[in-house]
XYZ file of C-alpha atoms in Angstrom:
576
model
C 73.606 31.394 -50.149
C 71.447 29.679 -47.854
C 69.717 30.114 -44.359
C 68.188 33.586 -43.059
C 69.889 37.114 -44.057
C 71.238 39.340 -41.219
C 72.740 41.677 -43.299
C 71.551 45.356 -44.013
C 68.336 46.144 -45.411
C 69.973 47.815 -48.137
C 72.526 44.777 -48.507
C 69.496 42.525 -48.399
C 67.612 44.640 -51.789
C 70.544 43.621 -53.465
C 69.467 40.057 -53.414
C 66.501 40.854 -54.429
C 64.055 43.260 -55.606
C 60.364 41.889 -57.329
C 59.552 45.080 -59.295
C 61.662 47.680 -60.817
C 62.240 51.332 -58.901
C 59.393 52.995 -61.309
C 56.620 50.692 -60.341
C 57.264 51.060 -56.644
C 57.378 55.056 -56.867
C 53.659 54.771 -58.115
C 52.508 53.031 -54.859
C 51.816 54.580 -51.187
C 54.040 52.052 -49.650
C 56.084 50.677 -51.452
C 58.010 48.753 -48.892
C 54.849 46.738 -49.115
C 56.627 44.966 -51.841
C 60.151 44.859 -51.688
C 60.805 42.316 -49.098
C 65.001 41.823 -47.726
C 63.805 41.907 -44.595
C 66.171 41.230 -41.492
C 65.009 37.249 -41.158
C 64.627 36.632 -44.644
C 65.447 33.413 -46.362
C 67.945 32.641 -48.894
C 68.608 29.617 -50.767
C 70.426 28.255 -54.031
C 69.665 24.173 -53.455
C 66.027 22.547 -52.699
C 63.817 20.323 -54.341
C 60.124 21.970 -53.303
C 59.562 25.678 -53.540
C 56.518 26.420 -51.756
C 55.091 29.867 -51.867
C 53.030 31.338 -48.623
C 50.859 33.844 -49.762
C 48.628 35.680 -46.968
C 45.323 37.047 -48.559
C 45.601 40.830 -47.324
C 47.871 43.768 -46.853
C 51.860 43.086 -45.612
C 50.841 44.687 -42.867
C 48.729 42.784 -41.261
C 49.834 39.476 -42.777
C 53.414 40.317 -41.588
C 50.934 40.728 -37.680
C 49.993 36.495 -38.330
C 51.284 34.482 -35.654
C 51.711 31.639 -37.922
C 53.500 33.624 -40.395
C 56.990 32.934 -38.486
C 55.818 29.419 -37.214
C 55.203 28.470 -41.130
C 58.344 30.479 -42.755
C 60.931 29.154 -40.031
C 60.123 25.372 -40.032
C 59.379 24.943 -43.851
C 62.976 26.448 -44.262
C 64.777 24.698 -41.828
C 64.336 21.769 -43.711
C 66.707 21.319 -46.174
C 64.809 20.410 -49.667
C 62.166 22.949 -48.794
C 62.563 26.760 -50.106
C 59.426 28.818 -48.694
C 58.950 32.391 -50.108
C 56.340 34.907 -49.104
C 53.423 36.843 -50.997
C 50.377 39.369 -49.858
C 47.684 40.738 -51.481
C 48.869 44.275 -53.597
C 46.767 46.877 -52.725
C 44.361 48.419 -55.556
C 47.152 50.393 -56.303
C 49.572 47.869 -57.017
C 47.095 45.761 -58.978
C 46.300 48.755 -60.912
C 50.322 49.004 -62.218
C 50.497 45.010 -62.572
C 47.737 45.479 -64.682
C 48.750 47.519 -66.466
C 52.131 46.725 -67.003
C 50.674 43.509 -67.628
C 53.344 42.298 -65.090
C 52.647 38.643 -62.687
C 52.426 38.860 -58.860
C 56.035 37.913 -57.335
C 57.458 36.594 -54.300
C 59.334 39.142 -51.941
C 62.444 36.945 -51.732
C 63.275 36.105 -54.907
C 60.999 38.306 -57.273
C 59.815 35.008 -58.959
C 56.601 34.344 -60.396
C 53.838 32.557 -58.382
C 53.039 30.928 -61.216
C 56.677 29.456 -61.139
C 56.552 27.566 -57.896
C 55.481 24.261 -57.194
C 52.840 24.614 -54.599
C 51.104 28.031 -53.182
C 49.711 27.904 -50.058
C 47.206 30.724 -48.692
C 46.003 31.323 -45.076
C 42.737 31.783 -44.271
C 42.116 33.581 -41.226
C 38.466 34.968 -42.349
C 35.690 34.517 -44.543
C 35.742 38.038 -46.126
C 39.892 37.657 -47.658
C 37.934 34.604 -50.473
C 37.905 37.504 -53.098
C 41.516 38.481 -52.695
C 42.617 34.779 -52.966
C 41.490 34.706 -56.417
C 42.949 38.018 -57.274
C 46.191 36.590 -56.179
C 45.587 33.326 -58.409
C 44.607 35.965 -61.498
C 47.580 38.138 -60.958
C 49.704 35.282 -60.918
C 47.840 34.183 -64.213
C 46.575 30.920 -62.722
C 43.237 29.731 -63.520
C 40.627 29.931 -60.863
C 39.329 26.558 -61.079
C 41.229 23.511 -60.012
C 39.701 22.038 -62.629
C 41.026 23.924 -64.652
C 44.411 23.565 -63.460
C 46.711 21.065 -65.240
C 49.931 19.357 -64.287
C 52.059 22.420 -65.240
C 49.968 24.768 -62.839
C 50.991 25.223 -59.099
C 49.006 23.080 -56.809
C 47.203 25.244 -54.640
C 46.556 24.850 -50.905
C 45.132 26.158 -47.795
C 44.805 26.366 -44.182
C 43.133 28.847 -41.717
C 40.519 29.033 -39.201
C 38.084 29.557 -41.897
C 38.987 25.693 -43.714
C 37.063 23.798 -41.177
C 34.241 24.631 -43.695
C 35.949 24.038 -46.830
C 32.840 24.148 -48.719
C 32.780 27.576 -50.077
C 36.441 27.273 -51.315
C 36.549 24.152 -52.386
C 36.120 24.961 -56.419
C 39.351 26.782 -56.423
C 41.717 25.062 -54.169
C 43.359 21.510 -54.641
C 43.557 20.207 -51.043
C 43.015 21.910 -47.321
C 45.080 21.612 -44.424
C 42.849 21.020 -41.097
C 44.109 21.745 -38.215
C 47.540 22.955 -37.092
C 50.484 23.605 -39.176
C 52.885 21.904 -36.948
C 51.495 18.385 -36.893
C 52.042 17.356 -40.185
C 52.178 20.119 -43.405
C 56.374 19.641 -43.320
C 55.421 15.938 -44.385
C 53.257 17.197 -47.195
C 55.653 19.632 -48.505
C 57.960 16.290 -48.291
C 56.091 14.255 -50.805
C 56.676 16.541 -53.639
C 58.504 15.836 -56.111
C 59.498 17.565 -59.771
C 57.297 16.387 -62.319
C 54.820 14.152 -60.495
C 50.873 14.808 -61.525
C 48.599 16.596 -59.377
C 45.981 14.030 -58.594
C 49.207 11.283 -57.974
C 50.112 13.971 -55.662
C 46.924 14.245 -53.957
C 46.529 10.891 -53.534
C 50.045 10.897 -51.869
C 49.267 12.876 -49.108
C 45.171 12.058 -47.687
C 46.856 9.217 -45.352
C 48.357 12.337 -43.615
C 46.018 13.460 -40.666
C 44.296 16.862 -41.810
C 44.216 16.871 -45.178
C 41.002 17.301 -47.110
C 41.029 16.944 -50.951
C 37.593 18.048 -52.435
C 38.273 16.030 -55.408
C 37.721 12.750 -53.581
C 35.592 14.276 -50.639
C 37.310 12.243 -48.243
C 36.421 12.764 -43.950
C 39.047 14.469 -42.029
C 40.094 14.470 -38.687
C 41.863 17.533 -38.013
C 45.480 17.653 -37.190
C 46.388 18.368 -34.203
C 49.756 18.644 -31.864
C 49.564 16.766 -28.771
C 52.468 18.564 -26.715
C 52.964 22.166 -27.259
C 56.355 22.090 -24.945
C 57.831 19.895 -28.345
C 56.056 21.732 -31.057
C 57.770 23.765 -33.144
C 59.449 26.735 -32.254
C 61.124 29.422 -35.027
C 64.522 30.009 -34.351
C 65.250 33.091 -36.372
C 62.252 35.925 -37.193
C 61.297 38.264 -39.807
C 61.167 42.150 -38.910
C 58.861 43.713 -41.236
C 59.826 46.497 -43.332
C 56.550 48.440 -42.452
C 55.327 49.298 -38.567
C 52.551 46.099 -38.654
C 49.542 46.034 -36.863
C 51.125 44.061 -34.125
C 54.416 45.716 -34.011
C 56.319 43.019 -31.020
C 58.048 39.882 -30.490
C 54.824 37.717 -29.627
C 55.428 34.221 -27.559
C 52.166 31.371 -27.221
C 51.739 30.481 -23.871
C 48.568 27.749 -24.497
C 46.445 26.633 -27.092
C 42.759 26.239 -26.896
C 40.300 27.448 -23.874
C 38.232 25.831 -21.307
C 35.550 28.343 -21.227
C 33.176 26.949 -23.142
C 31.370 29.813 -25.162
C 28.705 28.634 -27.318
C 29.198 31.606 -29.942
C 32.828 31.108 -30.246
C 34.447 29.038 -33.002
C 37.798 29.563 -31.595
C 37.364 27.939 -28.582
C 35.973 24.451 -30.458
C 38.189 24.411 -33.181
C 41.288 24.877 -31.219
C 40.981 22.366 -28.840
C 42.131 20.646 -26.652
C 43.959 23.259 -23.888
C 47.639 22.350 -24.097
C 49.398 24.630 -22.314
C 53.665 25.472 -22.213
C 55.574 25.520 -19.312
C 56.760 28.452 -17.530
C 60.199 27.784 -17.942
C 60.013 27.468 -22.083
C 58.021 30.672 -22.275
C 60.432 32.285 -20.288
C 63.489 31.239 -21.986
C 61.651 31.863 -25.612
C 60.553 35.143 -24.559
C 64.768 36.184 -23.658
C 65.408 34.472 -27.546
C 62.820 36.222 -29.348
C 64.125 39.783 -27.516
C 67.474 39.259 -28.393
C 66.929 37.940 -32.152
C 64.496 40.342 -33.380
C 65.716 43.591 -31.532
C 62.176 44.592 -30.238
C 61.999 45.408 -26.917
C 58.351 44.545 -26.282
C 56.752 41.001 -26.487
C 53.250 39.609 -25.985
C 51.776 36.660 -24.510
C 49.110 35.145 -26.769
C 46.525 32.873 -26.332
C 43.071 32.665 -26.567
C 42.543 34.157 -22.950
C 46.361 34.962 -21.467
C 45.135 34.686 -17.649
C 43.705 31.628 -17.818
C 47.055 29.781 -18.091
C 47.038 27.635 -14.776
C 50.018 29.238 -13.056
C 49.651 32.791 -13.805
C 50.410 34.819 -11.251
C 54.110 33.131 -11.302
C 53.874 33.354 -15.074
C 53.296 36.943 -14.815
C 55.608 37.478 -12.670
C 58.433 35.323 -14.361
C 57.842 37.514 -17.230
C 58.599 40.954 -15.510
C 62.195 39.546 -15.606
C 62.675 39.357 -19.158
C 62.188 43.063 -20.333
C 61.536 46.363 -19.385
C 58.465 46.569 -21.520
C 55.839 43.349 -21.377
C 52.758 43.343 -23.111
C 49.976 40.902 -20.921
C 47.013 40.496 -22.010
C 44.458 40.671 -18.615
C 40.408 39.607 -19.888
C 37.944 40.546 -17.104
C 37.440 37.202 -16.128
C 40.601 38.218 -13.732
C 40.924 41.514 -13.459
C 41.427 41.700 -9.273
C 44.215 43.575 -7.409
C 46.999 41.141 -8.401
C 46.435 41.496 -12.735
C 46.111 45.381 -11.716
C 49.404 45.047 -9.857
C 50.799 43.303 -12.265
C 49.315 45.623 -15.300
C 50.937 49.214 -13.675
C 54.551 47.260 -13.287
C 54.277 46.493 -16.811
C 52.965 49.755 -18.151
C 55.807 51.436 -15.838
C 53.047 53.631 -14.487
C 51.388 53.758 -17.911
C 47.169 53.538 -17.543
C 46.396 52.128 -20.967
C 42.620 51.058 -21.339
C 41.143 47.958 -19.209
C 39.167 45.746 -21.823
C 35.750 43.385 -20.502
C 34.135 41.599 -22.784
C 30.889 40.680 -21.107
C 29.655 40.159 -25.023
C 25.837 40.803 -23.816
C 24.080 43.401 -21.223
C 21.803 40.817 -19.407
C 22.617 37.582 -17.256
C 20.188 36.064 -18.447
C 22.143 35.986 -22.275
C 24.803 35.814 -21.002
C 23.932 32.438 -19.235
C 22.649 31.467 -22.497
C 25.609 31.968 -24.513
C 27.550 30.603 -21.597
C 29.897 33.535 -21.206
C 30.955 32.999 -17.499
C 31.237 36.643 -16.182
C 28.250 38.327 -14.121
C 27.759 42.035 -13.728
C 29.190 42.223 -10.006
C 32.008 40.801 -11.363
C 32.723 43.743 -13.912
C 31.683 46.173 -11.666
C 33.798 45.329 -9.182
C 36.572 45.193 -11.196
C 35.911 48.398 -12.446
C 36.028 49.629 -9.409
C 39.755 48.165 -8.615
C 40.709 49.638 -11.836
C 39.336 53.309 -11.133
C 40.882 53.625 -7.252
C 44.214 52.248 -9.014
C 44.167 55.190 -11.681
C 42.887 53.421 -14.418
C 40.202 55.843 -16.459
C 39.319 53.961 -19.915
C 37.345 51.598 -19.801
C 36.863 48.998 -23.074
C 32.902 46.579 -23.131
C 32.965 44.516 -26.184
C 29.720 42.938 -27.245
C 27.439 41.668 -29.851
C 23.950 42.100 -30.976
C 22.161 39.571 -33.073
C 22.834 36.625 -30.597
C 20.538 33.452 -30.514
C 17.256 34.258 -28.181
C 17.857 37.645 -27.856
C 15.221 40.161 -26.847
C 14.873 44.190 -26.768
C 15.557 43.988 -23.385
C 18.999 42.310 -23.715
C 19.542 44.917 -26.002
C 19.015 47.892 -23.761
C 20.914 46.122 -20.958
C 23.705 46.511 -22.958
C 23.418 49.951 -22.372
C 22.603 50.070 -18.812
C 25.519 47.769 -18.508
C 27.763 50.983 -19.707
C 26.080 53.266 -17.719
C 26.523 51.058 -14.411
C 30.242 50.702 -15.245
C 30.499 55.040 -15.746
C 28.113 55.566 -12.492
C 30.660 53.555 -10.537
C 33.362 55.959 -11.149
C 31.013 58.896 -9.785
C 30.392 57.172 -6.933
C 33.943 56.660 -5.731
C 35.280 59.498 -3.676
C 36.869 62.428 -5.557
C 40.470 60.881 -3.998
C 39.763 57.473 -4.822
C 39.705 58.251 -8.617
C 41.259 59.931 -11.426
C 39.763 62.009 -13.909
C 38.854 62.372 -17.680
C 36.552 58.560 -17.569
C 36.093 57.307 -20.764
C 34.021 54.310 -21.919
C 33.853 52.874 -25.122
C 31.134 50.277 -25.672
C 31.665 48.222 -28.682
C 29.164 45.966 -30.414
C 29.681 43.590 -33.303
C 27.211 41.751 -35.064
C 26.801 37.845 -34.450
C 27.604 35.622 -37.282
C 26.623 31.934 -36.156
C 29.840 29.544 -37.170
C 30.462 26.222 -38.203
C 31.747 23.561 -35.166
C 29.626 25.596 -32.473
C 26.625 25.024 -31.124
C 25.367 27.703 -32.733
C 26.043 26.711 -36.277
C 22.212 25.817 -36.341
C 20.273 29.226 -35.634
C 19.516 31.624 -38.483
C 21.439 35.017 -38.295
C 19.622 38.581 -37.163
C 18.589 40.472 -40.541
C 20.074 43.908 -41.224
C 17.490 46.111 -40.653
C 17.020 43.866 -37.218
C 20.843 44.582 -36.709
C 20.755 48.175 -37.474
C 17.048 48.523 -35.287
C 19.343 46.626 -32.566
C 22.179 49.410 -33.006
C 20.299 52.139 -33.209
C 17.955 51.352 -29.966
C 21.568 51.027 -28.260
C 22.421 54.574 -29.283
C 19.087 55.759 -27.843
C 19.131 53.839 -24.879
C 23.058 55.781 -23.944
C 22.571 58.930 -21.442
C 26.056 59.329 -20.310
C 28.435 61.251 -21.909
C 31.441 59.903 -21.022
C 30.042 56.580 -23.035
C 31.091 56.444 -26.353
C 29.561 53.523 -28.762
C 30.590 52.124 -31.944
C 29.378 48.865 -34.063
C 29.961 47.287 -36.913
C 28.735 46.944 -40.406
C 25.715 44.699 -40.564
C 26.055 44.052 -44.339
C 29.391 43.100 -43.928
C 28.560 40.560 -40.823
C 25.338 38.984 -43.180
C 28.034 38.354 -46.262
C 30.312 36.807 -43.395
C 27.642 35.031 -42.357
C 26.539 33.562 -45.456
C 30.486 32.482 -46.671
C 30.485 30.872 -43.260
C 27.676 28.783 -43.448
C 27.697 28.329 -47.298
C 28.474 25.212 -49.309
C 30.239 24.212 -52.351
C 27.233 26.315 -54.588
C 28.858 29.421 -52.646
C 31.984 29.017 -54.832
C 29.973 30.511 -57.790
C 29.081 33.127 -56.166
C 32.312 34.475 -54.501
C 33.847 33.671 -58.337
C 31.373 35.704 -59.651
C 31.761 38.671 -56.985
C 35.524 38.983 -57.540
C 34.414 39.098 -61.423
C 32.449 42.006 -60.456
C 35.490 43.579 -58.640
C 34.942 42.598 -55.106
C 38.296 43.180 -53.130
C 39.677 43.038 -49.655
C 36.208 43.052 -48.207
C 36.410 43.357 -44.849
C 37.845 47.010 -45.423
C 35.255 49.548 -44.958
C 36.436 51.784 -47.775
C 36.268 48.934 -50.668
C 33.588 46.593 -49.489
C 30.462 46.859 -51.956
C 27.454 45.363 -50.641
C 25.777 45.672 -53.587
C 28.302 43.690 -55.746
C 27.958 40.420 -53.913
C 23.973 40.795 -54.209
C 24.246 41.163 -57.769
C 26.951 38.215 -57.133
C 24.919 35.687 -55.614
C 21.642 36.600 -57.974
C 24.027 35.960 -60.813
C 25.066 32.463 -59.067
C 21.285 31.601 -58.768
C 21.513 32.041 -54.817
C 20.209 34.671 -52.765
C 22.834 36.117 -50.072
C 20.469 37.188 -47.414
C 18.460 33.633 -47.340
C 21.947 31.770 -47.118
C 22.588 33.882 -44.133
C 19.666 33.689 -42.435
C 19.054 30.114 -42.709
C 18.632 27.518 -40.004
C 19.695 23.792 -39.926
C 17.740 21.168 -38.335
C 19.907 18.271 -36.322
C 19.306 15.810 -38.498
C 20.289 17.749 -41.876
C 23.747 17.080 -43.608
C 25.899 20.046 -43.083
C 28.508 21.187 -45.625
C 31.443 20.802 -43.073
C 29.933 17.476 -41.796
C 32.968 15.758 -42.826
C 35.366 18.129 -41.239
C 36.281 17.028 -37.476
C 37.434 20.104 -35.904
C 37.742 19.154 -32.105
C 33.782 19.173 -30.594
C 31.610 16.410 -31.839
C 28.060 17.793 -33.351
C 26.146 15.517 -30.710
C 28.307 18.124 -28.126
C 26.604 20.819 -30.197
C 23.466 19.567 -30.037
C 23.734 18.992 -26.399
C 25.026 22.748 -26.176
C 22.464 23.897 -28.211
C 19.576 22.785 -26.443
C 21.034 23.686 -22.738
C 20.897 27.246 -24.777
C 17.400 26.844 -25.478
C 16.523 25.817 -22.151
C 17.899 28.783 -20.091
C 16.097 31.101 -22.798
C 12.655 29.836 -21.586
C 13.436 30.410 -18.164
C-alpha cells in the first residue's frame, strides 16, 4: 500500500503498532506512541527511508509547522519513504530500558537504527540532551565519529543550526535554511550501500548544507517565492489534543521590523509574502482535509502582511471559527472589529508585547511601539468589552538600567489605571493583567550576539524588584527561570568545545530541559566542570568585532557588518 491512510484509527493500528499492548498500558499516554493517524503514510516500494524524529513530546512536535511541510513533500516523492519519531517521555524510556527494547518509528514500528538517514529538528537550544537520548535508545553511537558506514547518517535542521557549533560532534551534516529549497535533493542522492563521507561529499554543492567534517561556509537556503513553495496536500491529525490543536496556513515569511534582540526576524529573511487568493483557497483545503473547524494564520507578526484588512476579511469567509493573530503594533478599531467577528462575541485576551517598560529601551532594542500607542489601544479594547489584557517582556536586555526595570511595572499599572478611568458604561468588568517577563538570551545572527548575558542573581534581583515595584491588584506577574535562560544562553553562544559538555550532561541524566519539572541546574554545572568549561562564563561572555565567531561561517540572512552597524546605533541611543 502506498500514499496517506484515510481509513479508521482502529483500521490504521492494524498496519501498525511499534510496541506491544503491555508496554503501552505502563505509560500515561500511550497514544504518544502508537501512531495510525488519519494522514499517515504507507508504503511497500522506495529506495531512501528517512526517519524525522522531533526532539520532544508528540505533543508538541505533532504542534511544528514544518512537521506537515517535511512529512508531505518527502513522501510525495516516489523513492522517498519518511516515517516519524519523538522523544518517549521518562516513562517510556524507563520500559525501553528495561525491556531493553530500540526506539521505533510510529508508522512502521521499525528500528531507527534501521533507516538510512535520521533527521532531527531543532527548534531550541534546550531539546540537545534529548537528541542524544534518541540516538542511545536507538543504540546509535553518539559520535559521528564513531559512526561507520552501517550506522544511519544523521542530520539536522532548525532555527537553532545557524550555530552548528555546539552540535556539531554528534551530527553528520546540517541543513541551513528552509526545508523547501533543497533537502528533497539531498534525500535524492542516497543511495543503498554508498559510504558516508562519499555521501557527504555528494551533497555540499547543494545550497545549505554544512558538513562539520570538512568545515565548509554555507549560505543558507532559502526559497525565493513562497506563492510556488511547497504546499502539503494531505495532513496528519494527531492522536493526542496538541498544543496547537488547528489547521494552521503561512501567510509570509520573515519580518520587516527590525528588532535587534530577535533571531527570528534575521534568520528568516527576506519578507516573502503569499497572495490573498492562495491563502484563501489553502485555508478552504486544509478545513475540508483535516476536519478541524478552526485554522490559524501564522507568521512572524500576522498583521503586518501588506493587505490585511482584505486578508482579514477574505478569511471570515472560509469558516465559522478563524483564529488571527492581532500584535499591538495594530490593534485599532478595525483588528478589534475584526477580532469580536471572529471570536463570535467571544473576548479572549488582547496580547502587547512592548518587550521593555521605558522608551528609551525600547528605542534601543528597536522595538517600534511607544506607550501612547498601547495605551490607546487598550483603551479601544476595554470600551469594546475586552477585559484581559496580555504585556510580554524581558529583563536582562543590553544597556538596561533599574529604572527600565521598574518601568516595566509602571507600564502595567498605566495599562490597569486606564480601565478605571473609563466611565463605568464604557467598560466591562473583572480586568485582568498579566505581565510576563522572560529573561534575555543574546543569539547568534543579531546584533546582539556580541553583549554578555545578565547573571542570575542580576536576573532574579531584576524579577524580584518587578514584583515590588506592582501595586495593583488586578496585575498579575510571572517570569521565567533564570538558570534555565543562562544554560540557553551558553548552548547558544557555545562552540564545538560545548559538545563535551552537553555529552557529558545527558551522561549525567539531563532530559527534556526546558521542562520545569526535569530540568537540573545542577547537572549541567557538574556537566560543563567535567568538560573543563565553566557554564556561567560561556554565558556571560562578550565578543569583540573583530573575534572569529563559532557560526562565522554560517550565512543566515543579515551580514555581521549589519550587526555591527546595529549594534552600535544600540549603543548610541543608550548614551543619550
Amino acid at each position: 500500500m502506498n500514499g496517506p491512510f484515510h481509513g479508521s484509527a482502529r483500521e490504521a493500528r492494524k498496519i501498525t503498532l511499534s510496541y506491544p499492548h503491555e508496554i503501552l498500558m505502563r505509560v500515561q499516554k500511550p497514544a504518544r506512541y502508537t501512531g495510525g493517524e488519519f494522514g499517515s503514510f504507507y508504503k511497500d516500494s522506495y529506495n531512501t527511508r528517512f526517519c524525522l524524529c522531533f526532539p520532544d513530546v508528540y505533543e508538541i512536535g505533532m504542534s511544528w509547522s514544518g512537521m506537515d511541510i517535511l512529512y508531505s513533500m518527502l513522501n510525495e516523492e516516489s523513492g522517498i519513504y519518511c516515517e516519524r519519531a519523538f522523544a518517549p517521555w521518562t516513562d517510556m524510556e524507563a520500559v525501553l530500558r528495561e525491556r531493553q527494547l530500540p526506539l521505533t518509528s510510529l508508522e512502521t514500528g521499525t528500528p531507527l537504527a534501521d533507516f538510512d538517514i535520521i533527521g532531527f529538528s531543532l527548534n531550541h537550544e534546550l531539546v540537545y540532551t534529548n537528541v542524544l537520548n534518541i540516538l542511545d535508545l536507538a543504540g546509535l553511537p553518539l559520535l559521528a565519529a564513531e559512526r561507520g558506514d552501517d550506522c544511519p547518517i544523521i542530520c539536522a535542521g532548525g532555527p537553532s543550526v545557524c550555530n552548528p557549533a555546539p552540535m556539531a560532534d554528534f551530527i553528520d551534516f546540517f541543513f541551513i535554511g528552509e526545508a523547501e529549497a533543497g533537502f528533497t535533493d539531498i534525500m535524492k542522492k542516497y543511495q543503498k550501500g554508498i559510504k558516508k563521507d562519499d555521501f557527504l561529499r555528494s551533497i555540499c554543492d547543494i545550497q545549505g548544507i554544512y558538513v562539520p567534517k570538512f568545515n565548509n561556509s554555507v549560505k543558507k537556503a532559502c526559497v525565493a517565492d513562497l506563492n510556488t513553495a511547497f504546499l502539503p496536500k494531505s495532513f496528519l491529525v494527531p492522536n493526542l489534543v496538541s498544543t496547537q490543536d488547528r489547521a494552521a496556513v503561512e501567510i509570509f515569511r520573515g519580518c520587516k521590523r527590525g528588532c535587534r534582540f530577535c533571531q527570528a526576524g534575521n534568520i528568516y529573511k527576506p519578507v516573502r509574502e503569499r497572495s490573498i487568493d492562495t491563502i484563501e483557497s489553502y485555508a478552504k483545503y486544509c478545513l475540508e482535509k483535516t476536519g478541524y473547524d478552526e485554522v490559524t494564520l501564522l507568521s512572524l507578526s500576522t498583521a503586518d502582511y501588506s493587505r490585511f484588512p482584505e486578508l482579514a476579511e477574505r478569511m471570515l469567509s472560509v469558516g465559522d471559527n478563524i483564529s488571527l493573530s492581532l500584535p499591538s503594533l495594530r490593534v485599532d478599531a478595525f483588528a478589534l472589529n475584526v477580532m469580536r467577528r471572529i471570536s463570535g462575541g467571544r473576548k479572549s485576551g488582547l496580547t502587547f508585547a512592548p518587550e521593555a517598560g521605558s522608551q528609551r529601551l525600547r528605542d534601543i532594542i528597536g522595538k517600534n511601539l511607544t506607550e501612547d500607542e498601547i495605551i490607546e489601544g487598550c483603551r479601544l479594547a476595554y470600551r469594546g468589552g475586552w477585559t484581559r489584557i496580555k504585556l510580554y517582556a524581558m529583563l536582562g536586555l543590553p544597556f538596561e538600567t533599574d529604572e527600565d526595570v521598574v518601568a516595566l511595572a509602571e507600564l502595567a499599572e498605566k495599562v490597569a489605571n486606564a480601565f478605571f478611568r473609563l466611565p463605568k458604561d464604557e467598560r466591562g468588568h473583572g480586568l485582568q493583567i498579566n505581565l510576563s517577563a522572560s529573561c534575555f538570551v543574546p543569539k547568534p545572527h543579531t546584533p546582539f550576539q556580541f553583549v554578555p548575558q545578565v547573571t542570575q542573581d542580576e536576573l532574579r534581583r531584576k524579577q524580584q524588584l518587578v514584583k515590588r515595584s506592582i501595586r495593583s491588584k488586578q496585575i498579575k506577574f510571572s517570569y521565567h527561570s533564570a538558570d534555565g535562560s543562562v544554560l540557553e544562553g551558553a548552548l547558544a553562544r557555545g562552540g564545538t568545545e560545548t559538545g563535551r559538555a552537553i555529552l557529558a550532561a545527558f551522561k549525567r541524566g539531563a532530559r527534556f530541559d526546558s521542562w520545569s519539572e526535569l530540568f537540573n541546574y545542577g547537572i549541567w554545572q557538574e556537566a560543563y566542570e567535567e568538560a573543563g568549561l565553566d557554564l556561567e562564563a560561556q554565558a556571560l561572555k562578550s565578543f569583540e568585532y573583530t573575534d572569529i565567531l563559532p557560526w562565522d561561517n554560517i550565512f543566515a540572512g543579515a551580514d555581521k557588518t549589519l550587526l555591527i552597524r546595529e549594534m552600535e546605533k544600540a549603543r548610541e541611543l543608550s548614551q543619550i
